[in-house]
């Protein structure tokens, strides 16, 4: 009898997840607003201003710091708007529209989910709630990827592009470090150890057109890198290029699904 009741509750939980799923797959700025208040540092950026946490002689896994700078503007309490109120003279000539190139922040930043036991997941109320939450999170990612594939998305091609963007961004950061050190040596050992998608999210910008969406993909990079910095005398002041350092980065890439010839760009980083 207890097993039958548990099965009945699980089925009811599954139906609840299916019902609520449809209202959560596409994000709105009402939920964004609450997210911004709790994680205001997670804004998308245009240029690299990050930090490379190199440690002399270190062989531990390193995590990159977040770097995010890009202001965003919206005038609707529910959805990010592509329209702004025009001055009086402009209103006489017609409405003024501003093209949105980016929502400007990371929506639902990825955080690892704490593992729970099988018995707790399926035979406790907290476990059922957790199962429902996990199901909704997975459905959001699956829906976003399905939407992206309709636009010709290829995971292998995207991963190649993402790795290239990753390398170029790190090279730019290394150049910035040359203002601190006289010379810097940096190398990323290829192929990368691992790359995988942790999360996918859609961001709607027009309540009247569900095709006007941005997509954000959160990727995990696990790479081996070499680093060494020198002073004006050629002496080593940081790092050791003879040692490979295992580096773990979590980066968020973003793309518009409604702009012609849109391209992937680095939106931001997540530090765990």
JSON list of C-alpha atoms in Angstrom, two decimals, residues 26 142-155 157-158 161 201-203 209-217 254-264:
[
{"chain": "A", "resi": 26, "resn": "UNK", "atom": "CA", "xyz": [10.85, 31.02, -22.11]},
{"chain": "A", "resi": 142, "resn": "UNK", "atom": "CA", "xyz": [16.10, 20.71, -23.93]},
{"chain": "A", "resi": 143, "resn": "UNK", "atom": "CA", "xyz": [13.57, 23.19, -25.28]},
{"chain": "A", "resi": 144, "resn": "UNK", "atom": "CA", "xyz": [16.27, 25.82, -25.91]},
{"chain": "A", "resi": 145, "resn": "UNK", "atom": "CA", "xyz": [18.51, 23.35, -27.76]},
{"chain": "A", "resi": 146, "resn": "UNK", "atom": "CA", "xyz": [15.57, 22.15, -29.86]},
{"chain": "A", "resi": 147, "resn": "UNK", "atom": "CA", "xyz": [14.81, 25.76, -30.81]},
{"chain": "A", "resi": 148, "resn": "UNK", "atom": "CA", "xyz": [18.47, 26.32, -31.66]},
{"chain": "A", "resi": 149, "resn": "UNK", "atom": "CA", "xyz": [18.70, 23.21, -33.86]},
{"chain": "A", "resi": 150, "resn": "UNK", "atom": "CA", "xyz": [15.87, 24.55, -36.00]},
{"chain": "A", "resi": 151, "resn": "UNK", "atom": "CA", "xyz": [18.25, 27.40, -36.85]},
{"chain": "A", "resi": 152, "resn": "UNK", "atom": "CA", "xyz": [20.92, 24.97, -38.13]},
{"chain": "A", "resi": 153, "resn": "UNK", "atom": "CA", "xyz": [22.86, 24.49, -34.89]},
{"chain": "A", "resi": 154, "resn": "UNK", "atom": "CA", "xyz": [25.67, 21.90, -34.90]},
{"chain": "A", "resi": 155, "resn": "UNK", "atom": "CA", "xyz": [27.21, 21.06, -31.54]},
{"chain": "A", "resi": 157, "resn": "UNK", "atom": "CA", "xyz": [30.87, 23.24, -35.10]},
{"chain": "A", "resi": 158, "resn": "UNK", "atom": "CA", "xyz": [29.81, 25.39, -32.16]},
{"chain": "A", "resi": 161, "resn": "UNK", "atom": "CA", "xyz": [34.02, 28.13, -32.51]},
{"chain": "A", "resi": 201, "resn": "UNK", "atom": "CA", "xyz": [18.34, 29.22, -21.84]},
{"chain": "A", "resi": 202, "resn": "UNK", "atom": "CA", "xyz": [16.06, 31.26, -24.11]},
{"chain": "A", "resi": 203, "resn": "UNK", "atom": "CA", "xyz": [15.33, 34.94, -23.43]},
{"chain": "A", "resi": 209, "resn": "UNK", "atom": "CA", "xyz": [6.53, 37.54, -31.22]},
{"chain": "A", "resi": 210, "resn": "UNK", "atom": "CA", "xyz": [7.89, 34.39, -29.59]},
{"chain": "A", "resi": 211, "resn": "UNK", "atom": "CA", "xyz": [10.45, 34.03, -32.38]},
{"chain": "A", "resi": 212, "resn": "UNK", "atom": "CA", "xyz": [12.34, 37.08, -31.10]},
{"chain": "A", "resi": 213, "resn": "UNK", "atom": "CA", "xyz": [14.60, 35.34, -28.64]},
{"chain": "A", "resi": 214, "resn": "UNK", "atom": "CA", "xyz": [18.22, 35.20, -27.58]},
{"chain": "A", "resi": 215, "resn": "UNK", "atom": "CA", "xyz": [19.87, 31.97, -26.52]},
{"chain": "A", "resi": 216, "resn": "UNK", "atom": "CA", "xyz": [22.57, 31.56, -23.91]},
{"chain": "A", "resi": 217, "resn": "UNK", "atom": "CA", "xyz": [24.68, 28.40, -23.66]},
{"chain": "A", "resi": 254, "resn": "UNK", "atom": "CA", "xyz": [25.11, 34.18, -26.39]},
{"chain": "A", "resi": 255, "resn": "UNK", "atom": "CA", "xyz": [23.48, 34.57, -29.79]},
{"chain": "A", "resi": 256, "resn": "UNK", "atom": "CA", "xyz": [20.39, 36.22, -31.25]},
{"chain": "A", "resi": 257, "resn": "UNK", "atom": "CA", "xyz": [18.02, 33.87, -33.05]},
{"chain": "A", "resi": 258, "resn": "UNK", "atom": "CA", "xyz": [16.19, 36.67, -34.87]},
{"chain": "A", "resi": 259, "resn": "UNK", "atom": "CA", "xyz": [19.00, 38.86, -36.26]},
{"chain": "A", "resi": 260, "resn": "UNK", "atom": "CA", "xyz": [20.37, 38.09, -39.71]},
{"chain": "A", "resi": 261, "resn": "UNK", "atom": "CA", "xyz": [23.95, 36.79, -39.68]},
{"chain": "A", "resi": 262, "resn": "UNK", "atom": "CA", "xyz": [24.06, 36.82, -35.89]},
{"chain": "A", "resi": 263, "resn": "UNK", "atom": "CA", "xyz": [27.22, 35.38, -34.33]},
{"chain": "A", "resi": 264, "resn": "UNK", "atom": "CA", "xyz": [28.18, 33.85, -31.02]}
]
